[in-house]
Amino acid sequence: MGHIEALLYVIQASPEGAIQHVIRHRHADTVIVAVPAPPTRAALLAYHEIRLVATRLGYQDAHLIQLPVANPPLATHEAYKAVRDYNAIHALINAPPAMAIPVYTALLLHALTNNARITITLATLDPQQPYTTLTLDPVTTIITGRGLASTRARIAHLLLQEGRTTPTRAAQHLNISKTTAEKHLRWLRNKQLANQAHGNIYTPTPWLKLHHEIHWKQAKSRKA
């Protein structure tokens, strides 16, 4: 996702995954650690371990925020305050739903209202597949429907109809310039709505299919 301004860790006790994450993303600008409020002894110990590793890697400090999990709106507000000044965030969430849901909500709000780039990594207990990662960019595009009007929508529809296209083919099919087709196909690729293969061949992703299904149904219901 390019340069990361903030690493956000949402943990209840275990810091192992977060520490590995700090080491792997050592060039991020800052580290934020979210723990439940009031914090348990295990959560504070985890925070201090992460802070120690972050300091050794050259970070000035690791910020601590406390999420009042018994009050979800307040927890969401505290999480939002912690992330709103950062435009590129990678979050590692290893916590129960009472902590995770307010953070998901805050990150999604930040992505929608401030056009922030957000990636969420979910820790799991499966040693064979310890992480599952979700980038919020296509999610926010689907929710808002931004940018898929006119020519871009026609190109997306062509992708879904034919299963693949190139800038040259899209330009010929839609009677537009190749430069315009390339620009919009790159936008779809950057939003993870299209894949690009060797030879400038573009194919639709499941995100694009989901976007089309949701907005096609909405448009159909509005006409009914």
JSON list of C-alpha atoms in Angstrom, two decimals, residues 4 7 16 53 65 76 89 96 99 109 168:
[
{"chain": "A", "resi": 4, "resn": "ILE", "atom": "CA", "xyz": [2.63, 3.78, 5.84]},
{"chain": "A", "resi": 7, "resn": "LEU", "atom": "CA", "xyz": [0.82, 1.22, 12.38]},
{"chain": "A", "resi": 16, "resn": "GLU", "atom": "CA", "xyz": [3.62, -11.51, 19.38]},
{"chain": "A", "resi": 53, "resn": "VAL", "atom": "CA", "xyz": [10.74, -3.03, 20.10]},
{"chain": "A", "resi": 65, "resn": "ILE", "atom": "CA", "xyz": [-4.95, 4.65, 23.42]},
{"chain": "A", "resi": 76, "resn": "THR", "atom": "CA", "xyz": [-15.31, 4.31, 18.14]},
{"chain": "A", "resi": 89, "resn": "ILE", "atom": "CA", "xyz": [-2.67, 3.22, 8.03]},
{"chain": "A", "resi": 96, "resn": "PRO", "atom": "CA", "xyz": [-12.34, -9.79, 20.56]},
{"chain": "A", "resi": 99, "resn": "MET", "atom": "CA", "xyz": [-12.60, -4.04, 20.64]},
{"chain": "A", "resi": 109, "resn": "LEU", "atom": "CA", "xyz": [-15.35, 6.26, 8.63]},
{"chain": "A", "resi": 168, "resn": "THR", "atom": "CA", "xyz": [-6.67, -0.82, -27.31]}
]
